[in-house]
Amino acid sequence: MDVIWLIPLLPGLGAAANGLFGVRFFSKRTAGLVACASMAAALLLSLVAFFELLGLPADAREKTVTVTSWIPAIPLQLANGTVGTFSIPWAFRLDPLSGVMILVVTGIGFLIHVYSTGYMHEEPRGAYARYFAYLNLFVFFMLMLVLGSNFVVMFVGWEGVGLCSYLLIGYYYEKKSASDAGKKAFIVNRIGDWGFILGIFLIYSVFGTLDFRAVANAAGPMTTEAAGFGTLSLITLLLFVGATGKSAQIPLFVWLPDAMEGPTPVSALIHAATMVTAGVYMVGRNAVLFSHAPMTMEIVAIVGVATALMAATIGLVQNDIKRALAYSTVSQLGYMFLAMGVGAYAAGVFHLMTHAFFKALLFLCSGSVIHAMAGQQDMRHMGGLKKYMPVTFLTMMVGTLAIAGIPPLSGFFSKDEILYRTFLHSRILWGLAVLTALMTAFYMYRLMSMTFFGPYRGAPWEPAHANATNQPGHGGGNDAARGGQDHGGHGTWHGPHEAPRSMTVPLMALAVGAIIAGFVGVPQVLYGGNAIEHFLEPSFVAQTAVAAGHERAAEAVAGAVDPARESGDTPGHGEGAHLPWYGELGLMAFSVLLGVAGIAAAYRFYVRAPEIADKLAEQWSGAHRVLSNKYYVDEIYGATVVSGTLAAARGLWVVDARVVDGAVNGTGWVTIFSSWFSHLIDKYLVDGLVNFVGAALEQSSFVLRRVQTGLIQNYALAMLFGVFAFVSIYLLYR
């Protein structure tokens, strides 16, 4: 564990190699090998560090490694009037929470890198190396984020993944929609980061430190702000603003669906498995602070369930396969924040882990479908692909059933834990959450039905041989958009086909993860031990609480096993109540029933009787139009925030041009006029007077020089006249 700093460094070195040398010198094979090898090495080190951590006693599973002193000691005044010392070490912290995260980031990241070697193979050599440089750089910053032992190191990773998101979403930078989506993601994330930065400043002002463990230990003994909105509530609310931007929650969710403009492996890595979960991780990392701010936690829960429900309704009518998955991601992130808001931190992280498997799987399967359909993403032009793509179909079905919460797949266990804890906290929030679960099962199986079942509805293709009988129901012909042209960078298209092994092997690996990942969190009622929640528990409490023997309080904070799950106590009502075993099993059965009902409804509407869906869309055309246009949120933002910002910018431009520049220009003209006037005075008054004196002297010299004859007798005569005049005047006035 002393070399955990190598875990983020290795992908960083891979990014440097491809970015500095690969774009000019590496072949595609070399660029892909460098990127994948760096990820494989990081994964191996992560596994070693994780199992070393697992071998330690539960109360000793924490290791901080300081690489160097980054920011030297600076005296700063704190909120209590004292002067503290602000210093930041470049340090990494490995504990159960960061241990789970590094496995998710490196494990799924490695599989996505391998998948990318096949998916991006048709890219030009330089662009291919550039893509892997960006991908490695993203993983470097993500690992920096989850391993950082203080807020500042985390913030470096936080900003880094935002930058890499911009680069990867806008990878096809010559395509306007892609470059616009990259800028949109970058700007919206900056809005959230404003709140995160203010929260960090306030944390240091209150606690005098930015180390996660020191802040948690200092906040542990503080009084819970149950009666009002205090400093801790303000801190956590500002941190949550940052989380809403990074994890696409209301109102800052609008960037994530547009981010589908990037390559599909980018969608799988950034927008399913890693970056968008950074906000959830940050809230979990500061669980002690949030647990002392119940008003903020209620806001987190409400925003989470509202985001989950809203995104699920939009997902019901999406026809773009990647956008449907994007709104599914937004909805599942809402589930995670709902868990955080009700205090089930471990359940939220558990769902983060399982979601990483099945959502990365779903995105990569969609990429396989898009690859097979030569760039086509509209599900209305697919259908019947099951027989052409059996591996993609089976693995995507696993992911669909997992996200729908069908046992014994991973999504069932993590979603059940969230629903159970939500039921104990608030029946209203639980009702909205189960409604979201129903819609999730429906729109995900709708996606499967439109893509893999029914007749083929896509374009015809140029057969590989003269015999064109393989074209289903289209006869001959060549579609200009899909036929014998080089479309989507995949060469001449010969019809839907299974992806190469470099793409299908990662799909199978992720499918295995989506099946078995949930077994680390089997609840007590199903004769499990909730192992992952017990494992994560120390990350969500202050060390002082554990040292004082408050293990049960720690479990309550961490969302670990409830006493009723072990004893079967009679349930009460409201927050803090518990259900007996049969009540919990009833909730499980109800959620599974809803999932099955959603799947059955989607199968009927889109496979057995697709005309029903068309009739419903026509009958409820107003609601369908609203959902198809995503509640017009982008339009509302465009008409208010964007237009207001542009109007304000134009107004400021007018003020700058007319007032500021006018004042400057006016001052310039006044200066010019005054200088011209000064010139006139200087020329005609000052110089005129001088010239007049000179001219007068010059003219008088002509008269005076006549008396300057140079003859002594004339001068003697003048002197005689002078003496005569002097004597006369003297005698006259005597």
XYZ file of N, CA and C in Angstrom, residues 292-417:
378
model
N -24.513 15.438 9.993
C -24.776 16.513 10.949
C -25.638 17.617 10.350
N -26.092 17.448 9.104
C -26.898 18.466 8.427
C -28.150 17.815 7.836
N -29.135 17.447 8.690
C -30.317 16.731 8.198
C -31.131 17.513 7.168
N -31.121 18.844 7.242
C -31.863 19.615 6.249
C -31.243 19.458 4.868
N -29.922 19.475 4.804
C -29.251 19.253 3.522
C -29.502 17.840 3.021
N -29.482 16.866 3.921
C -29.730 15.490 3.507
C -31.130 15.335 2.922
N -32.094 16.048 3.496
C -33.447 15.990 2.946
C -33.478 16.584 1.540
N -32.725 17.664 1.345
C -32.627 18.261 0.008
C -31.985 17.274 -0.959
N -30.927 16.601 -0.520
C -30.246 15.608 -1.365
C -31.216 14.503 -1.769
N -31.998 14.009 -0.809
C -32.938 12.923 -1.102
C -34.019 13.376 -2.074
N -34.553 14.571 -1.873
C -35.626 15.065 -2.741
C -35.108 15.313 -4.151
N -33.949 15.957 -4.257
C -33.373 16.192 -5.580
C -33.057 14.863 -6.268
N -32.548 13.900 -5.507
C -32.225 12.602 -6.090
C -33.432 11.888 -6.645
N -34.498 11.804 -5.874
C -35.678 11.079 -6.348
C -36.370 11.852 -7.468
N -36.356 13.190 -7.415
C -36.948 13.977 -8.494
C -36.171 13.779 -9.792
N -34.857 13.753 -9.696
C -34.031 13.517 -10.886
C -34.274 12.124 -11.443
N -34.345 11.139 -10.566
C -34.579 9.764 -11.012
C -35.910 9.646 -11.741
N -36.945 10.242 -11.175
C -38.276 10.142 -11.777
C -38.344 10.902 -13.095
N -37.828 12.124 -13.113
C -37.894 12.931 -14.326
C -37.132 12.270 -15.475
N -35.913 11.806 -15.210
C -35.114 11.171 -16.263
C -35.767 9.883 -16.748
N -36.406 9.145 -15.837
C -37.075 7.903 -16.240
C -38.231 8.195 -17.181
N -39.000 9.242 -16.905
C -40.119 9.576 -17.795
C -39.619 9.975 -19.176
N -38.507 10.698 -19.228
C -37.950 11.075 -20.530
C -37.448 9.839 -21.271
N -36.859 8.905 -20.529
C -36.351 7.684 -21.155
C -37.425 6.827 -21.793
N -38.686 7.020 -21.391
C -39.775 6.211 -21.933
C -39.975 6.409 -23.430
N -39.588 7.592 -23.964
C -39.918 7.901 -25.357
C -38.682 8.148 -26.216
N -37.484 7.938 -25.680
C -36.282 8.189 -26.466
C -36.100 7.118 -27.539
N -35.693 7.543 -28.723
C -35.478 6.605 -29.826
C -33.995 6.410 -30.155
N -33.154 7.340 -29.722
C -31.713 7.184 -29.879
C -31.222 6.239 -28.780
N -30.563 5.160 -29.175
C -30.191 4.121 -28.210
C -29.248 4.655 -27.134
N -28.334 5.545 -27.502
C -27.405 6.081 -26.512
C -28.083 7.112 -25.614
N -28.978 7.902 -26.157
C -29.666 8.889 -25.318
C -30.604 8.208 -24.325
N -31.208 7.111 -24.731
C -32.034 6.366 -23.787
C -31.191 5.894 -22.608
N -29.987 5.401 -22.903
C -29.094 4.976 -21.825
C -28.577 6.165 -21.019
N -28.422 7.315 -21.677
C -27.960 8.502 -20.957
C -28.982 8.918 -19.904
N -30.252 8.948 -20.273
C -31.280 9.314 -19.295
C -31.424 8.234 -18.231
N -31.142 6.996 -18.603
C -31.112 5.938 -17.596
C -30.010 6.196 -16.580
N -28.857 6.668 -17.052
C -27.763 6.994 -16.141
C -28.161 8.108 -15.189
N -28.784 9.161 -15.727
C -29.242 10.262 -14.873
C -30.194 9.733 -13.806
N -31.096 8.838 -14.200
C -32.063 8.281 -13.265
C -31.384 7.447 -12.180
N -30.430 6.617 -12.575
C -29.737 5.777 -11.597
C -28.868 6.606 -10.652
N -28.302 7.685 -11.155
C -27.569 8.597 -10.266
C -28.511 9.222 -9.246
N -29.737 9.507 -9.677
C -30.735 9.999 -8.731
C -30.996 8.994 -7.624
N -31.025 7.713 -7.969
C -31.168 6.659 -6.956
C -30.023 6.721 -5.939
N -28.812 6.904 -6.448
C -27.653 6.950 -5.546
C -27.752 8.130 -4.592
N -28.160 9.283 -5.094
C -28.297 10.448 -4.215
C -29.477 10.283 -3.265
N -30.503 9.587 -3.695
C -31.588 9.273 -2.772
C -31.055 8.468 -1.600
N -30.213 7.481 -1.887
C -29.604 6.680 -0.813
C -28.777 7.558 0.117
N -27.985 8.450 -0.458
C -27.175 9.340 0.373
C -28.062 10.235 1.231
N -29.148 10.705 0.657
C -30.019 11.613 1.378
C -30.745 10.976 2.539
N -31.001 9.677 2.475
C -31.682 8.996 3.582
C -30.676 8.364 4.545
N -29.392 8.651 4.337
C -28.366 8.152 5.252
C -27.834 6.781 4.924
N -28.251 6.200 3.801
C -27.776 4.869 3.413
C -26.538 5.021 2.526
N -25.464 5.521 3.113
C -24.263 5.811 2.322
C -23.677 4.547 1.693
N -23.602 3.492 2.469
C -23.033 2.249 1.937
C -23.900 1.689 0.821
N -25.230 1.800 0.959
C -26.125 1.329 -0.100
C -25.923 2.137 -1.372
N -25.700 3.459 -1.221
C -25.454 4.290 -2.392
C -24.170 3.896 -3.104
N -23.115 3.640 -2.350
C -21.845 3.220 -2.958
C -21.980 1.815 -3.548
N -22.745 0.959 -2.902
C -23.000 -0.384 -3.426
C -23.682 -0.293 -4.790
N -24.685 0.585 -4.890
C -25.365 0.754 -6.179
C -24.433 1.401 -7.197
N -23.558 2.289 -6.736
C -22.553 2.869 -7.631
C -21.714 1.765 -8.261
N -21.308 0.789 -7.448
C -20.460 -0.288 -7.946
C -21.219 -1.185 -8.922
N -22.415 -1.625 -8.547
C -23.166 -2.507 -9.446
C -23.568 -1.777 -10.717
N -23.948 -0.503 -10.572
C -24.320 0.297 -11.742
C -23.147 0.420 -12.711
N -21.932 0.530 -12.180
C -20.768 0.633 -13.048
C -20.667 -0.585 -13.963
N -20.963 -1.766 -13.440
C -20.887 -2.978 -14.257
C -21.984 -3.001 -15.315
N -23.255 -2.888 -14.876
C -24.297 -3.105 -15.875
C -24.486 -1.907 -16.797
N -24.172 -0.685 -16.341
C -24.336 0.442 -17.261
C -23.184 0.518 -18.254
N -21.960 0.224 -17.820
C -20.864 0.140 -18.777
C -21.146 -0.960 -19.796
N -21.684 -2.072 -19.327
C -22.063 -3.164 -20.228
C -23.096 -2.700 -21.244
N -24.125 -1.993 -20.789
C -25.183 -1.538 -21.689
C -24.643 -0.553 -22.716
N -23.791 0.362 -22.288
C -23.233 1.323 -23.239
C -22.353 0.629 -24.266
N -21.516 -0.302 -23.819
C -20.646 -0.989 -24.770
C -21.453 -1.873 -25.718
N -22.536 -2.454 -25.217
C -23.417 -3.218 -26.112
C -24.070 -2.295 -27.136
N -24.469 -1.111 -26.711
C -25.041 -0.160 -27.673
C -23.990 0.222 -28.707
N -22.722 0.356 -28.267
C -21.658 0.622 -29.224
C -21.484 -0.518 -30.201
N -21.638 -1.744 -29.726
C -21.562 -2.901 -30.616
C -22.684 -2.864 -31.648
N -23.875 -2.465 -31.187
C -25.017 -2.351 -32.110
C -24.761 -1.251 -33.140
N -24.286 -0.100 -32.678
C -24.017 1.014 -33.593
C -22.925 0.621 -34.587
N -21.918 -0.087 -34.099
C -20.848 -0.589 -34.971
C -21.426 -1.532 -36.019
N -22.331 -2.401 -35.594
C -22.934 -3.370 -36.520
C -23.840 -2.699 -37.537
N -24.461 -1.566 -37.137
C -25.398 -0.864 -38.020
C -24.741 0.313 -38.731
N -23.414 0.325 -38.788
C -22.660 1.334 -39.538
C -23.002 2.746 -39.094
N -23.125 2.945 -37.789
C -23.332 4.291 -37.259
C -24.766 4.635 -36.944
N -25.711 3.773 -37.270
C -27.124 4.053 -36.995
C -27.401 3.955 -35.497
N -28.045 4.995 -34.915
C -28.363 5.004 -33.495
C -29.856 5.044 -33.214
N -30.666 5.241 -34.232
C -32.114 5.321 -34.055
C -32.693 3.906 -33.985
N -33.296 3.565 -32.856
C -33.826 2.210 -32.669
C -34.993 1.913 -33.599
N -35.638 2.934 -34.134
C -36.732 2.701 -35.079
C -36.228 2.123 -36.391
N -34.922 2.206 -36.613
C -34.324 1.646 -37.824
C -33.459 0.438 -37.505
N -33.824 -0.268 -36.468
C -33.114 -1.500 -36.113
C -34.113 -2.654 -36.136
N -34.149 -3.447 -35.088
C -35.080 -4.567 -35.015
C -34.495 -5.855 -35.569
N -34.832 -6.956 -34.927
C -34.428 -8.266 -35.417
C -32.943 -8.546 -35.386
N -32.179 -7.812 -34.585
C -30.729 -7.987 -34.577
C -30.279 -9.170 -33.739
N -31.195 -9.810 -33.046
C -30.834 -10.925 -32.182
C -30.117 -12.029 -32.949
N -30.570 -12.323 -34.139
C -29.972 -13.431 -34.877
C -28.632 -13.059 -35.503
N -28.378 -11.758 -35.674
C -27.099 -11.336 -36.245
C -26.032 -11.108 -35.172
N -26.471 -10.809 -33.955
C -25.540 -10.421 -32.888
C -25.878 -11.181 -31.607
N -25.666 -12.487 -31.563
C -26.097 -13.264 -30.388
C -25.344 -12.901 -29.104
N -24.044 -12.649 -29.192
C -23.280 -12.312 -27.981
C -23.725 -10.963 -27.434
N -23.849 -9.979 -28.324
C -24.311 -8.652 -27.897
C -25.706 -8.738 -27.302
N -26.565 -9.536 -27.920
C -27.935 -9.672 -27.419
C -27.955 -10.270 -26.009
N -27.227 -11.356 -25.814
C -27.254 -12.018 -24.510
C -26.648 -11.137 -23.417
N -25.528 -10.499 -23.723
C -24.897 -9.657 -22.700
C -25.740 -8.428 -22.406
N -26.359 -7.855 -23.430
C -27.198 -6.687 -23.187
C -28.463 -7.068 -22.425
N -28.938 -8.271 -22.633
C -30.090 -8.737 -21.862
C -29.719 -8.866 -20.381
N -28.511 -9.328 -20.114
C -28.046 -9.405 -18.722
C -28.048 -8.015 -18.098
N -27.486 -7.039 -18.816
C -27.466 -5.675 -18.298
C -28.848 -5.106 -18.096
N -29.769 -5.401 -19.004
C -31.138 -4.903 -18.894
C -31.844 -5.493 -17.682
N -31.711 -6.791 -17.489
C -32.353 -7.421 -16.334
C -31.724 -6.943 -15.028
N -30.415 -6.660 -15.064
C -29.752 -6.165 -13.851
C -30.271 -4.787 -13.468
N -30.378 -3.886 -14.440
C -30.842 -2.539 -14.115
C -32.326 -2.530 -13.758
N -33.064 -3.533 -14.257
C -34.481 -3.638 -13.916
C -34.697 -4.206 -12.520
N -33.634 -4.695 -11.887
C -33.752 -5.212 -10.527
C -34.285 -6.623 -10.451
N -33.984 -7.439 -11.445
C -34.452 -8.824 -11.461
C -33.424 -9.698 -10.740
N -33.836 -10.448 -9.716
C -32.886 -11.307 -8.997
C -32.473 -12.488 -9.869
N -31.272 -13.019 -9.659
C -30.281 -12.642 -8.639
C -29.195 -11.724 -9.184
N -29.518 -10.909 -10.180
C -28.507 -10.040 -10.773
C -28.172 -8.889 -9.827
N -27.054 -8.216 -10.107
C -26.483 -7.281 -9.136
C -27.400 -6.107 -8.820
N -28.104 -5.601 -9.832
C -28.958 -4.448 -9.593
C -30.063 -4.709 -8.599
N -30.493 -5.948 -8.482
C -31.554 -6.293 -7.537
C -31.124 -6.005 -6.105
N -29.941 -6.433 -5.726
C -29.496 -6.302 -4.338
C -29.257 -4.844 -3.957
N -28.575 -4.096 -4.827
C -28.276 -2.708 -4.478
C -29.534 -1.843 -4.510
N -30.400 -2.065 -5.489
C -31.623 -1.260 -5.556
C -32.559 -1.609 -4.407
N -32.623 -2.875 -4.035
C -33.478 -3.273 -2.907
C -33.032 -2.595 -1.619
N -31.725 -2.512 -1.417
C -31.227 -1.871 -0.198
C -31.615 -0.403 -0.154
